[in-house]
Amino acid sequence: MAQAAERPRDPAPLREPGDVGIDDVLSRLQENERACDEGWLRGVVDFAELAHRGQVRRSGKPYISHPLGVAHMLAELKFDQTSVAVGLLHDVLEDTGATKKDLAAKFGSEIADLVDGVSKIGRHEYVHSDEVQAESFRKLILASARDLRVIVVKLVDRLHNMLTLGHLEAEKRKRISRETLEIYAPLAHRLGMSRIQWLLEDLAFQHMHPHQYADLRKQLDERIKGARRTTERIAERLREALRKTDIEGEISYRVKGYYSIYRKLQQRQIDLPELYDFLAFRIITVDVKETYAALGVVHQLWHPIPGRFKDYIAMPKPNLYQSLHTTVVGRGGQPFEVQIRTRAMDLLAEEGVAAHWRYKEGQLDTDENDASIVWLRQLLEWQQETPDPRTFMSALKIDLYPDEVYVFTPKGDVLSFPRGATTLDFAYRIHTELGHHCSGARVNGRLVPLRTGLKNGDIVEITTNPNREPSRDWLNIVATPKARSKIRHWINAEQKKRAIEIGRTMLASELRRYRVSPRRIFESKEMADFIAAEGYSGVDELFSRLGFGRGSVKPVLRAVLPPERLRHRDEEPGRLRRAVSKVMPRDQAKLIVKGEDDMLAFFAGCCSPLPGEEIIGFVTRGRGVSVHSVDCPNVQNLLYHPEREIRVEWARRNDAMFAVTLVIETRDRPGVLARVTEAIAKQGSNIRHIESHSRGAGEAAIDVVVDVRNRKHLNRLQESLENLSAVRAVKRRQGSSSASSSAPATA
């Protein structure tokens, strides 16, 4: 029987790793009993070193230190020499002059394909960074669905980069850390790689909120020391009870991740002393039968908390995770969690698809029905119907971290859904046509409406009506990306039909004002030449653009009518433009609408973007271009209409000031307000309005409206405020601030 010990979670991985060489990589492969061709791998290193010659990292070290670090981590994960070789070569296509053809000629097509899958899409100056990111992830998912090693190498690459992030400037560290928390850590979670997930989360937390991280870690270390006697006593009781019932099992306990604890504190609005379940005990048994027997022992020793028992063995999570979870109450009313699983389940819980892949070693092509990549194949299905990159990334982030609900079909099959999914999501999961014509559902034999949320154990049967069709309201009902993409695809097709009719009517109306036959013009050679010159697929695409407001009839008229017909046309601005120009300030920090002449652009009332932030424009019907910050909550709904999106960017101007509302969460202490106002003044910001109010339990909030020049100015201000010891968090409130008189905002 193994002795109880704290689960290995040494804080050392949060420091920059030491340099490793090819000898270290080879030694790790041999220790893990992985077959390797030493001469071949040394040749791979030589190729990578030559390709990266002259390149250095921000730390000043030769660039080859990064591929070697990634390769060493892959060897530690017990991956094969092919994966290690891909780790060594993963940046050569992206950062050097080497080509995929070069790799294939030197190392074979398998290596070339894997390295290409890990590589990002090339960046071009006319492509936005979010589009590059989205297309790179599409490529990654497609390659990973063919071979799981692609996504594992990508995650290990990100982990090594996070371990060496300290050499970058603060703003870039925060941006990379935010991306890690939003995409890479959840991706590791969905693939069952909890060990990598925790490391990525803690590293990102450390760089995004260094003061909160240091404070939490210090408090946690003190609590662990104080609770060590209690945890040893609990472990000893467990060990003795298992021995008496002849259950063979290892007992251990671990501290939960720093970021996981931080999120709980934020969600529950409590301090660390009020959080009891920061420790999790684990019992590793020989087989499944003994896991349930051990559960009985635990419940005999301590009272279980109702509703806190989860059987992930009978109903595994989509990421293959299996375990029994129960929360019990110890002496003194202190709750703690116990997880019970077999050794094989524990390995899969720690390493996920990495461990699962090793069991199937030798099968280089992924099995179509392999449960470990079902989710990746589902992603492939709906991403193909989501051409807009921002929509794709938004849906991906939503789908990455669901809290699962398990329901049954009438035939008894078990399906998992993210928490918040409805019967309409269930219908689209079964079949697209079933979703399109869904009129209701029976849940556990009872008729319910479409928006009914799914609960664990529900038996769901869909009712249909052939005359029922999707509506825009359905987008507010469903929670899964697949259902959203199917509904959006149907709505867009219907909208396009209507837009074609609107565009045809608009152009015909204008042509009649010149006393020419619309039908004759539509079929004329001049119209055909114009359509070809603009690159439209046909006249319907022209009508569609006009109907959606993405084009003007003026260029069409100039192309299809002779100059003498147009000579006497009144070209004064329309009534709308004249009215808006009167209320908008003349000295504007102008917005540029890319590719369109003389289009009115205005800030949406729901957000207040700042120079330096990414902005996005959407064509409105008859009001010009509405400009939003890409982080605006309303953008998520607008992204379902990619045909309305238009490029906008800031004109160069540095003297405009913008008002921003900040919500500062603090401890309710004397002098806090004075320290906050002093920090704001030191950053050169003017305070327009400030008020504070107590929230009780020693907590307070300060609402302040400040003037800032741009996003960098705001970042410096937020960082300065977050450095104050009494401040817990600083958040920007969207939609409640307005620009100063020199700024270009209209509501």
XYZ file of C-alpha atoms in Angstrom:
747
model
C 0.000 0.000 0.000
C 1.565 3.282 -1.080
C 2.151 6.001 1.473
C 0.045 9.158 1.179
C 1.971 12.056 -0.260
C 1.268 15.411 -1.806
C 0.613 15.027 -5.517
C 3.702 16.074 -7.512
C 3.005 19.665 -8.488
C 6.390 21.251 -7.994
C 6.369 25.018 -8.669
C 9.662 24.532 -10.535
C 7.937 24.179 -13.964
C 6.839 27.811 -13.575
C 10.474 28.865 -13.957
C 12.383 29.018 -17.215
C 13.762 25.545 -18.024
C 17.471 24.977 -18.347
C 19.152 24.332 -21.675
C 18.924 20.798 -23.050
C 20.880 19.194 -25.867
C 20.284 16.279 -28.204
C 22.014 13.952 -25.702
C 19.354 14.819 -23.106
C 16.594 14.110 -25.630
C 18.108 10.750 -26.578
C 18.574 9.817 -22.924
C 14.922 10.602 -22.165
C 13.751 8.469 -25.105
C 15.902 5.571 -23.894
C 14.702 5.942 -20.280
C 11.115 5.706 -21.515
C 12.017 2.690 -23.643
C 11.196 4.402 -26.920
C 12.891 3.058 -30.026
C 15.092 5.652 -31.694
C 17.726 5.912 -34.390
C 20.415 8.062 -32.774
C 22.193 8.899 -36.025
C 18.940 9.869 -37.749
C 17.824 12.144 -34.887
C 21.224 13.834 -34.779
C 20.757 14.510 -38.505
C 17.385 16.134 -37.751
C 19.024 18.406 -35.151
C 21.784 19.343 -37.604
C 19.164 20.276 -40.224
C 17.165 22.391 -37.724
C 20.299 24.073 -36.367
C 21.464 24.971 -39.871
C 17.991 26.309 -40.808
C 17.838 28.501 -37.667
C 21.485 29.607 -37.846
C 21.842 33.272 -36.935
C 18.421 33.408 -35.237
C 18.252 34.148 -31.500
C 15.449 34.232 -28.960
C 14.584 37.309 -26.906
C 16.665 35.824 -24.081
C 19.733 36.027 -26.328
C 20.035 32.244 -26.585
C 20.399 30.555 -29.995
C 16.964 29.804 -31.442
C 17.691 26.053 -31.595
C 17.318 25.987 -27.778
C 13.537 26.251 -28.247
C 13.068 23.274 -30.640
C 15.373 21.208 -28.413
C 13.256 22.126 -25.371
C 10.055 21.119 -27.165
C 11.622 17.837 -28.311
C 12.753 17.058 -24.755
C 9.220 17.640 -23.400
C 7.783 15.323 -26.072
C 10.297 12.667 -25.085
C 9.214 13.126 -21.437
C 5.622 12.505 -22.534
C 6.883 9.178 -23.971
C 6.116 10.058 -27.575
C 7.964 8.356 -30.407
C 10.991 9.628 -32.278
C 8.792 10.881 -35.137
C 7.023 13.243 -32.705
C 10.372 14.301 -31.259
C 11.662 15.016 -34.778
C 8.583 17.159 -35.479
C 9.312 19.054 -32.255
C 12.831 19.741 -33.507
C 11.571 20.905 -36.909
C 8.268 22.557 -35.939
C 9.404 26.140 -36.726
C 11.525 25.624 -39.853
C 8.664 26.165 -42.329
C 7.417 29.209 -40.454
C 10.672 30.979 -39.592
C 13.291 29.847 -42.112
C 13.709 29.435 -45.862
C 13.130 25.662 -45.711
C 10.118 24.317 -47.619
C 7.814 21.362 -47.145
C 9.375 19.853 -50.261
C 12.816 20.104 -48.615
C 11.547 18.295 -45.519
C 9.867 15.571 -47.560
C 13.046 14.970 -49.574
C 15.202 14.823 -46.430
C 12.962 13.078 -43.870
C 9.932 11.700 -45.733
C 6.364 12.831 -46.365
C 5.099 11.854 -42.886
C 7.473 14.280 -41.135
C 6.786 16.984 -43.739
C 2.994 16.680 -43.299
C 3.211 16.797 -39.495
C 5.504 19.846 -39.469
C 3.258 21.590 -41.993
C 0.225 20.886 -39.772
C 1.914 22.561 -36.791
C 3.050 25.611 -38.815
C 0.966 28.788 -38.830
C -0.558 30.268 -41.961
C 1.834 32.797 -43.524
C 1.198 36.389 -42.517
C 0.504 39.063 -45.126
C 0.168 42.777 -44.506
C -3.336 42.852 -45.984
C -4.605 40.058 -43.700
C -5.787 40.875 -40.171
C -4.087 39.064 -37.297
C -7.351 37.471 -36.158
C -7.866 36.030 -39.641
C -4.349 34.582 -39.570
C -5.060 33.078 -36.145
C -8.381 31.593 -37.262
C -6.983 30.104 -40.472
C -4.006 28.692 -38.563
C -6.377 26.958 -36.144
C -8.484 25.603 -38.989
C -5.332 24.141 -40.484
C -4.236 22.749 -37.104
C -7.582 21.045 -36.484
C -7.665 19.534 -39.967
C -4.140 18.125 -39.573
C -4.843 16.910 -36.014
C -7.935 15.021 -37.116
C -5.601 13.027 -39.391
C -2.851 12.583 -36.772
C -3.158 13.465 -33.087
C 0.573 14.121 -32.759
C 0.125 17.467 -34.553
C -1.964 18.983 -31.779
C 0.232 17.505 -29.034
C 3.353 19.110 -30.564
C 1.471 22.437 -30.796
C 0.478 22.314 -27.119
C 4.002 21.413 -26.007
C 5.357 24.222 -28.215
C 3.032 26.694 -26.463
C 4.006 25.317 -23.028
C 7.726 25.833 -23.698
C 7.027 29.342 -25.015
C 5.044 30.135 -21.850
C 7.935 28.901 -19.695
C 10.264 31.349 -21.470
C 7.821 34.270 -21.754
C 9.583 36.493 -19.234
C 11.862 38.059 -21.854
C 8.985 39.757 -23.722
C 7.485 43.164 -22.947
C 4.538 43.222 -20.530
C 1.834 43.972 -23.101
C 2.894 41.098 -25.373
C 3.148 38.720 -22.395
C -0.433 39.543 -21.449
C -1.705 39.102 -25.003
C -0.053 35.691 -25.362
C -1.231 34.664 -21.890
C -4.806 35.684 -22.694
C -4.710 33.594 -25.877
C -3.323 30.688 -23.837
C -6.190 30.902 -21.329
C -8.846 31.309 -24.022
C -7.657 28.643 -26.472
C -4.637 26.499 -25.612
C -5.442 25.545 -22.003
C -9.087 24.706 -22.858
C -7.819 22.765 -25.878
C -5.590 20.689 -23.588
C -8.626 20.172 -21.321
C -10.822 18.961 -24.184
C -8.091 16.508 -25.180
C -7.805 15.238 -21.597
C -4.253 16.531 -21.096
C -4.849 17.950 -17.621
C -1.169 18.051 -16.678
C -0.410 20.435 -19.560
C -3.683 22.313 -18.996
C -2.807 23.152 -15.371
C 0.694 24.300 -16.296
C -0.593 26.511 -19.119
C -3.276 28.039 -16.868
C -0.889 28.755 -13.994
C 1.764 30.253 -16.283
C -0.790 32.476 -18.040
C -2.208 33.535 -14.654
C 1.304 34.388 -13.443
C 1.949 36.691 -16.428
C -1.516 38.265 -16.643
C -1.926 38.974 -12.927
C 1.547 38.735 -11.350
C 0.592 40.427 -8.073
C -2.543 38.352 -7.535
C -0.574 35.220 -8.426
C 2.199 35.973 -5.938
C -0.303 36.878 -3.202
C -2.373 33.726 -3.759
C 0.687 31.474 -3.869
C 1.996 32.901 -0.605
C -1.378 32.434 1.136
C -1.749 28.939 -0.304
C 1.695 27.838 0.884
C 0.804 29.000 4.401
C -2.525 27.138 4.319
C -0.878 23.948 3.076
C 1.589 24.041 5.971
C -1.252 24.617 8.424
C -3.407 21.830 6.948
C -0.641 19.231 6.583
C -1.483 17.479 9.855
C -5.191 17.329 8.934
C -4.524 15.958 5.459
C -2.158 13.288 6.818
C -4.817 12.284 9.348
C -7.456 11.973 6.574
C -5.052 9.948 4.431
C -4.232 7.661 7.353
C -7.936 7.012 8.017
C -8.470 6.166 4.365
C -5.433 3.893 4.283
C -6.556 2.006 7.378
C -10.181 1.625 6.144
C -9.053 0.286 2.748
C -6.700 -2.194 4.448
C -9.526 -3.536 6.627
C -11.741 -4.140 3.578
C -8.893 -5.727 1.544
C -9.003 -3.020 -1.139
C -5.650 -2.422 -2.757
C -5.208 1.248 -3.584
C -2.724 4.114 -3.612
C -3.705 7.244 -1.707
C -2.391 10.677 -2.595
C -3.506 14.262 -2.458
C -2.676 17.357 -4.444
C -3.282 21.079 -4.300
C -5.520 22.284 -7.105
C -4.058 24.660 -9.716
C -3.453 28.278 -8.752
C -5.608 29.552 -11.595
C -8.382 27.081 -10.765
C -8.422 28.350 -7.173
C -8.270 31.984 -8.333
C -11.318 31.459 -10.572
C -13.290 29.935 -7.704
C -12.440 32.861 -5.448
C -13.546 35.312 -8.145
C -16.760 33.448 -8.960
C -17.814 33.010 -5.336
C -16.541 36.468 -4.260
C -14.707 35.004 -1.253
C -11.194 35.062 0.234
C -8.903 32.028 0.426
C -9.647 31.240 4.123
C -13.276 30.693 3.095
C -12.337 28.119 0.420
C -12.083 24.613 1.844
C -11.885 22.363 -1.216
C -8.444 23.474 -2.413
C -7.179 19.927 -1.761
C -8.280 16.822 -3.667
C -7.602 13.297 -2.383
C -7.111 10.546 -4.923
C -7.483 6.782 -4.588
C -5.943 4.688 -7.376
C -7.361 1.148 -7.438
C -6.530 -2.049 -9.293
C -9.780 -2.396 -11.232
C -13.212 -0.834 -11.758
C -14.911 -3.118 -9.233
C -12.680 -1.823 -6.449
C -13.313 1.830 -7.361
C -16.967 1.427 -6.388
C -15.998 -0.554 -3.283
C -13.620 2.261 -2.281
C -16.440 4.772 -2.804
C -18.526 2.856 -0.265
C -15.655 3.015 2.226
C -15.330 6.791 1.802
C -19.072 7.323 2.363
C -18.928 5.166 5.507
C -16.133 7.313 6.927
C -17.597 10.743 6.118
C -20.997 12.164 5.189
C -21.313 12.854 1.426
C -22.683 16.228 0.321
C -25.894 15.679 -1.723
C -25.594 16.542 -5.408
C -21.779 16.484 -5.360
C -21.316 12.869 -6.527
C -20.282 12.355 -10.189
C -19.882 8.966 -11.877
C -17.590 9.629 -14.837
C -16.766 5.921 -15.113
C -20.255 4.899 -16.214
C -20.594 8.111 -18.258
C -17.103 9.314 -19.331
C -16.487 12.915 -20.323
C -16.025 13.643 -24.042
C -12.270 13.977 -23.435
C -12.137 10.306 -22.241
C -11.841 11.290 -18.561
C -13.095 8.560 -16.185
C -13.260 8.761 -12.408
C -15.627 8.785 -9.445
C -15.907 12.185 -7.734
C -17.470 12.728 -4.344
C -17.331 15.604 -1.873
C -17.629 14.702 1.814
C -17.648 16.631 5.095
C -14.795 15.966 7.502
C -14.412 16.775 11.161
C -15.239 20.364 12.039
C -17.509 20.662 8.988
C -14.628 21.006 6.508
C -15.533 19.615 3.050
C -12.993 17.937 0.796
C -13.082 16.110 -2.530
C -12.135 12.486 -3.169
C -11.448 11.134 -6.673
C -11.344 7.370 -7.237
C -10.122 5.674 -10.420
C -7.941 2.897 -11.817
C -4.294 3.300 -12.829
C -5.207 3.322 -16.551
C -7.891 5.955 -15.905
C -5.387 8.050 -13.952
C -2.909 7.941 -16.824
C -5.614 9.047 -19.273
C -6.732 11.785 -16.851
C -3.203 13.214 -16.710
C -2.158 12.810 -20.346
C -5.442 12.349 -22.277
C -5.007 11.704 -25.982
C -1.234 11.525 -25.515
C -1.612 8.360 -23.438
C -4.443 7.065 -25.622
C -2.309 7.476 -28.748
C 0.483 5.392 -27.194
C -1.924 2.497 -26.683
C -2.597 2.574 -30.434
C 1.034 2.993 -31.460
C 1.739 1.774 -34.919
C -1.614 2.966 -36.261
C -0.424 6.138 -37.927
C -3.798 6.853 -39.503
C -6.410 7.833 -36.951
C -9.401 5.510 -36.772
C -12.550 7.231 -38.058
C -14.481 6.013 -34.984
C -11.729 6.648 -32.423
C -13.428 8.308 -29.431
C -10.331 10.390 -28.715
C -10.898 12.587 -31.780
C -14.684 12.614 -32.113
C -14.674 16.212 -30.931
C -12.058 17.205 -33.529
C -14.180 15.696 -36.281
C -17.249 17.548 -35.001
C -15.192 20.774 -35.146
C -14.260 20.001 -38.740
C -17.908 19.562 -39.653
C -19.206 22.898 -38.411
C -16.083 24.944 -39.160
C -16.511 24.156 -42.860
C -19.850 25.993 -42.720
C -18.327 28.986 -40.899
C -16.314 30.926 -43.491
C -15.858 34.052 -41.378
C -12.673 33.775 -39.259
C -13.936 35.792 -36.284
C -17.144 33.741 -36.104
C -15.074 30.568 -36.191
C -12.784 31.699 -33.345
C -15.739 32.897 -31.277
C -17.532 29.564 -31.665
C -14.305 27.659 -30.959
C -13.793 29.484 -27.646
C -17.384 28.721 -26.619
C -17.019 25.052 -27.527
C -13.646 24.554 -25.870
C -14.684 24.631 -22.236
C -18.219 23.305 -21.772
C -19.595 21.888 -18.554
C -21.095 18.671 -19.882
C -24.674 17.413 -19.554
C -25.500 13.807 -20.472
C -28.864 12.911 -22.014
C -30.393 9.843 -23.656
C -32.002 9.263 -27.046
C -35.202 7.172 -27.140
C -32.997 4.216 -28.174
C -30.848 4.589 -25.056
C -27.756 6.154 -26.660
C -25.911 8.667 -24.461
C -25.061 12.094 -25.910
C -23.094 14.853 -24.174
C -23.872 18.572 -24.511
C -22.460 21.762 -22.992
C -24.406 23.004 -20.000
C -27.051 25.419 -21.241
C -27.844 23.346 -24.346
C -31.528 22.983 -25.252
C -33.800 20.490 -26.964
C -33.167 22.405 -30.190
C -29.440 21.648 -29.846
C -30.400 18.002 -29.408
C -32.431 18.059 -32.644
C -29.548 19.514 -34.676
C -27.140 17.010 -33.102
C -29.269 14.148 -34.474
C -29.761 15.574 -37.998
C -29.818 18.989 -39.687
C -33.257 18.507 -41.257
C -34.642 17.346 -37.913
C -33.398 20.637 -36.449
C -34.775 22.799 -39.289
C -38.295 21.386 -38.854
C -38.211 20.936 -35.067
C -41.443 22.136 -33.444
C -40.961 20.841 -29.917
C -39.758 17.917 -27.881
C -40.760 15.324 -25.343
C -38.453 15.235 -22.335
C -39.058 12.223 -20.103
C -42.404 11.774 -21.888
C -43.604 15.339 -21.304
C -44.080 17.900 -24.112
C -41.768 20.889 -23.717
C -40.874 23.968 -25.861
C -37.714 24.335 -27.941
C -35.847 26.481 -25.406
C -36.101 23.864 -22.638
C -32.637 23.259 -21.153
C -31.214 19.751 -21.084
C -30.484 18.121 -17.719
C -28.464 15.072 -16.781
C -30.410 11.876 -17.372
C -33.134 13.393 -19.595
C -34.637 11.140 -22.275
C -35.321 13.390 -25.279
C -37.543 12.779 -28.303
C -38.006 15.453 -31.000
C -41.343 16.388 -32.598
C -41.354 17.957 -36.075
C -43.580 19.984 -38.378
C -42.775 20.087 -42.139
C -43.964 23.729 -42.268
C -41.668 24.838 -39.442
C -38.502 26.720 -40.472
C -35.616 28.292 -38.543
C -35.867 31.886 -37.368
C -33.291 34.364 -36.077
C -34.652 33.875 -32.543
C -33.315 30.336 -32.661
C -29.755 31.691 -32.454
C -30.612 32.879 -28.918
C -31.931 29.432 -27.993
C -29.099 27.117 -29.041
C -25.745 26.780 -27.277
C -23.726 24.471 -29.551
C -21.620 25.700 -32.497
C -23.038 22.999 -34.769
C -26.625 24.148 -34.234
C -25.622 27.807 -34.632
C -23.792 27.163 -37.890
C -26.741 25.206 -39.357
C -29.276 27.881 -38.376
C -27.018 30.688 -39.560
C -26.406 28.933 -42.890
C -30.164 28.584 -43.480
C -30.884 32.205 -42.462
C -28.059 33.552 -44.626
C -29.397 31.657 -47.630
C -32.858 33.139 -47.068
C -31.433 36.612 -46.455
C -29.438 36.427 -49.639
C -32.596 35.687 -51.606
C -34.268 38.756 -50.102
C -31.152 40.904 -50.607
C -31.083 39.979 -54.297
C -34.665 41.187 -54.676
C -33.968 44.388 -52.740
C -30.834 45.097 -54.785
C -32.652 44.439 -58.064
C -35.450 46.808 -57.018
C -33.003 49.539 -55.913
C -31.063 49.508 -59.175
C -34.214 49.262 -61.302
C -35.698 52.263 -59.483
C -32.591 54.369 -60.173
C -32.474 53.320 -63.827
C -36.103 54.330 -64.325
C -35.202 57.842 -63.130
C -32.985 58.046 -66.221
C -35.833 56.730 -68.364
C -34.105 53.539 -69.422
C -35.413 49.978 -69.299
C -33.948 48.071 -66.297
C -34.370 44.740 -68.052
C -32.465 45.964 -71.125
C -29.619 47.279 -68.934
C -29.469 44.079 -66.848
C -28.926 42.064 -70.033
C -26.598 44.584 -71.713
C -22.952 44.107 -72.653
C -22.024 47.079 -70.414
C -23.496 45.305 -67.387
C -21.675 42.071 -68.272
C -18.387 43.989 -68.605
C -18.929 45.708 -65.237
C -19.661 42.407 -63.483
C -16.552 40.814 -64.997
C -14.370 43.797 -64.089
C -15.566 43.745 -60.456
C -15.033 39.981 -60.183
C -18.672 39.159 -59.390
C -19.914 35.661 -60.157
C -23.006 37.093 -61.842
C -25.661 39.760 -61.738
C -27.246 38.164 -58.635
C -24.070 38.792 -56.642
C -24.213 42.462 -57.636
C -27.867 42.670 -56.544
C -26.983 40.904 -53.297
C -24.257 43.438 -52.431
C -26.593 46.324 -53.148
C -29.343 44.726 -51.082
C -27.051 44.198 -48.100
C -25.804 47.792 -48.334
C -22.255 46.784 -49.200
C -22.194 48.588 -52.504
C -23.458 51.739 -54.144
C -25.546 52.106 -57.293
C -23.374 55.031 -58.473
C -20.484 52.943 -59.879
C -23.005 50.715 -61.640
C -24.761 53.675 -63.222
C -21.460 55.175 -64.381
C -20.527 51.864 -66.010
C -23.801 51.090 -67.800
C -25.048 54.562 -68.799
C -23.384 57.005 -71.223
C -21.846 60.170 -69.671
C -24.425 62.484 -71.212
C -27.154 60.667 -69.301
C -25.366 61.250 -66.013
C -24.249 64.815 -66.606
C -27.253 66.518 -65.046
C -27.566 64.173 -62.097
C -27.783 65.972 -58.723
C -24.787 64.769 -56.684
C -25.563 66.587 -53.397
C -25.247 64.521 -50.221
C -28.377 62.737 -49.103
C -30.574 64.017 -46.287
C -29.150 61.502 -43.818
C -25.526 62.515 -44.447
C -26.398 66.237 -44.175
C -28.230 65.654 -40.895
C -25.449 63.586 -39.351
C -22.714 66.013 -40.412
C -24.438 68.778 -38.424
C -24.313 66.870 -35.141
C -20.882 65.282 -35.552
C -17.816 67.346 -34.538
C -15.855 68.724 -37.458
C -12.466 67.997 -35.847
C -12.779 64.223 -35.809
C -10.221 61.518 -35.116
C -11.255 60.036 -38.419
C -12.087 56.449 -39.213
C -11.056 55.005 -42.544
C -13.442 52.649 -44.333
C -11.246 50.400 -46.439
C -12.123 50.095 -50.115
C -15.190 52.340 -49.988
C -15.424 56.003 -50.924
C -17.534 58.548 -49.055
C -19.128 56.130 -46.559
C -20.327 57.478 -43.220
C -18.758 55.669 -40.253
C -19.947 56.112 -36.673
C -19.258 54.503 -33.300
C -21.940 52.134 -32.061
C -23.540 53.128 -28.773
C -22.819 49.737 -27.173
C -19.026 50.162 -26.886
C -16.315 52.799 -26.923
C -13.271 51.570 -28.862
C -9.956 53.288 -28.281
C -7.167 53.990 -30.784
C -4.853 50.994 -30.704
C -7.692 48.527 -30.211
C -8.847 46.324 -33.054
C -12.099 47.603 -34.516
C -14.620 46.096 -36.862
C -17.286 47.705 -39.051
C -20.733 46.486 -40.042
C -22.806 48.000 -42.804
C -26.205 49.121 -41.535
C -29.250 49.533 -43.725
C -29.330 53.212 -44.622
C -27.103 54.560 -41.785
C -23.564 53.875 -42.988
C -20.938 51.810 -41.175
C -21.369 51.035 -37.479
C -17.939 50.655 -35.791
C -17.400 48.367 -32.793
C -14.485 47.122 -30.728
C -13.824 43.467 -31.611
C -14.366 42.699 -27.889
C -17.842 44.266 -27.868
C -20.440 41.686 -26.722
C -22.770 42.692 -29.576
C -20.116 41.781 -32.134
C -20.714 38.110 -31.376
C -24.226 38.396 -32.825
C -23.145 40.601 -35.729
C -20.485 38.062 -36.733
C -23.282 35.773 -37.845
C -23.655 38.167 -40.817
C -20.200 38.103 -42.458
C -21.643 39.643 -45.604
C -22.192 42.906 -43.645
C -18.645 43.141 -42.298
C -16.358 45.825 -43.722
C -12.761 46.839 -43.025
C -12.288 49.929 -40.851
C -9.162 51.326 -39.228
C -8.007 54.313 -37.228
C -6.542 57.355 -38.936
C -3.292 58.545 -37.381
C -3.972 61.061 -34.660
C -2.561 61.398 -31.155
C -4.321 64.393 -29.548
C -7.811 62.921 -29.055
C -8.908 61.864 -25.548
C -11.488 59.164 -24.926
C -13.561 58.592 -21.816
C -13.501 55.079 -20.361
C -15.415 53.703 -17.382
C -13.432 51.453 -15.043
C -14.868 49.303 -12.258
C -12.230 48.803 -9.540
C -12.928 46.005 -7.045
C -11.121 46.685 -3.761
C -11.002 45.755 -0.121
C -13.035 48.176 2.000
C -10.157 49.934 3.751
C -9.498 53.586 4.763
C -7.459 55.573 2.229
C -8.141 53.268 -0.744
C -9.964 55.980 -2.724
C -7.079 58.412 -2.241
C -4.525 55.864 -3.457
C -6.655 55.112 -6.516
C -6.994 58.774 -7.517
C -3.251 59.305 -6.972
C -2.414 56.344 -9.255
C -4.716 57.723 -11.966
C -3.154 61.183 -11.763
C 0.368 59.747 -12.043
C -0.581 58.139 -15.364
C -1.651 61.507 -16.812
C -5.370 60.703 -16.855
C -8.127 63.161 -16.012
C -10.954 61.931 -13.751
C -14.375 62.975 -15.060
C -16.464 61.190 -12.461
C -15.780 58.895 -9.506
C -17.907 57.214 -6.877
C -17.426 54.305 -4.492
C -19.801 52.005 -2.649
C -19.449 49.194 -0.145
C -20.493 45.674 -1.099
C -20.345 44.311 2.427
C -18.081 41.561 3.804
C -15.095 43.917 3.609
C -15.455 44.465 -0.139
C -15.993 47.707 -2.071
C -16.221 48.902 -5.670
C -15.106 52.169 -7.254
C -16.664 53.376 -10.520
C -14.485 55.954 -12.250
C -14.691 57.642 -15.670
C -11.208 58.635 -16.894
C -9.756 60.169 -20.069
C -7.199 58.073 -21.976
C -5.423 58.577 -25.289
C -5.376 55.002 -26.586
C -5.322 51.349 -25.610
C -1.674 51.442 -24.476
C -2.452 54.362 -22.173
C -5.391 52.385 -20.742
C -3.218 49.281 -20.237
C -0.627 51.300 -18.296
C -3.359 52.807 -16.158
C -4.955 49.416 -15.408
C -1.584 47.887 -14.532
C -0.816 50.783 -12.188
C -4.154 50.308 -10.414
C -3.754 46.521 -10.198
C -0.396 47.033 -8.456
C -2.167 48.668 -5.491
C -2.267 46.179 -2.607
C -5.947 46.769 -1.793
C -7.146 46.327 -5.402
C -8.520 42.893 -6.334
C -9.418 43.532 -9.980
C -9.787 46.342 -12.537
C -12.358 45.884 -15.298
C -13.410 48.091 -18.171
C -17.147 48.610 -18.508
C -18.295 48.550 -22.128
C -21.047 50.739 -23.482
C -21.208 53.300 -20.704
C -18.543 55.795 -21.658
C -18.404 58.393 -24.356
C -15.635 60.260 -26.077
C -14.607 63.739 -25.154
C -15.396 66.671 -27.331
C -12.356 66.124 -29.493
C -13.184 62.494 -30.111
C -15.255 60.947 -32.882
C -18.036 59.214 -30.987
C -21.722 59.264 -31.764
C -24.331 57.183 -30.020
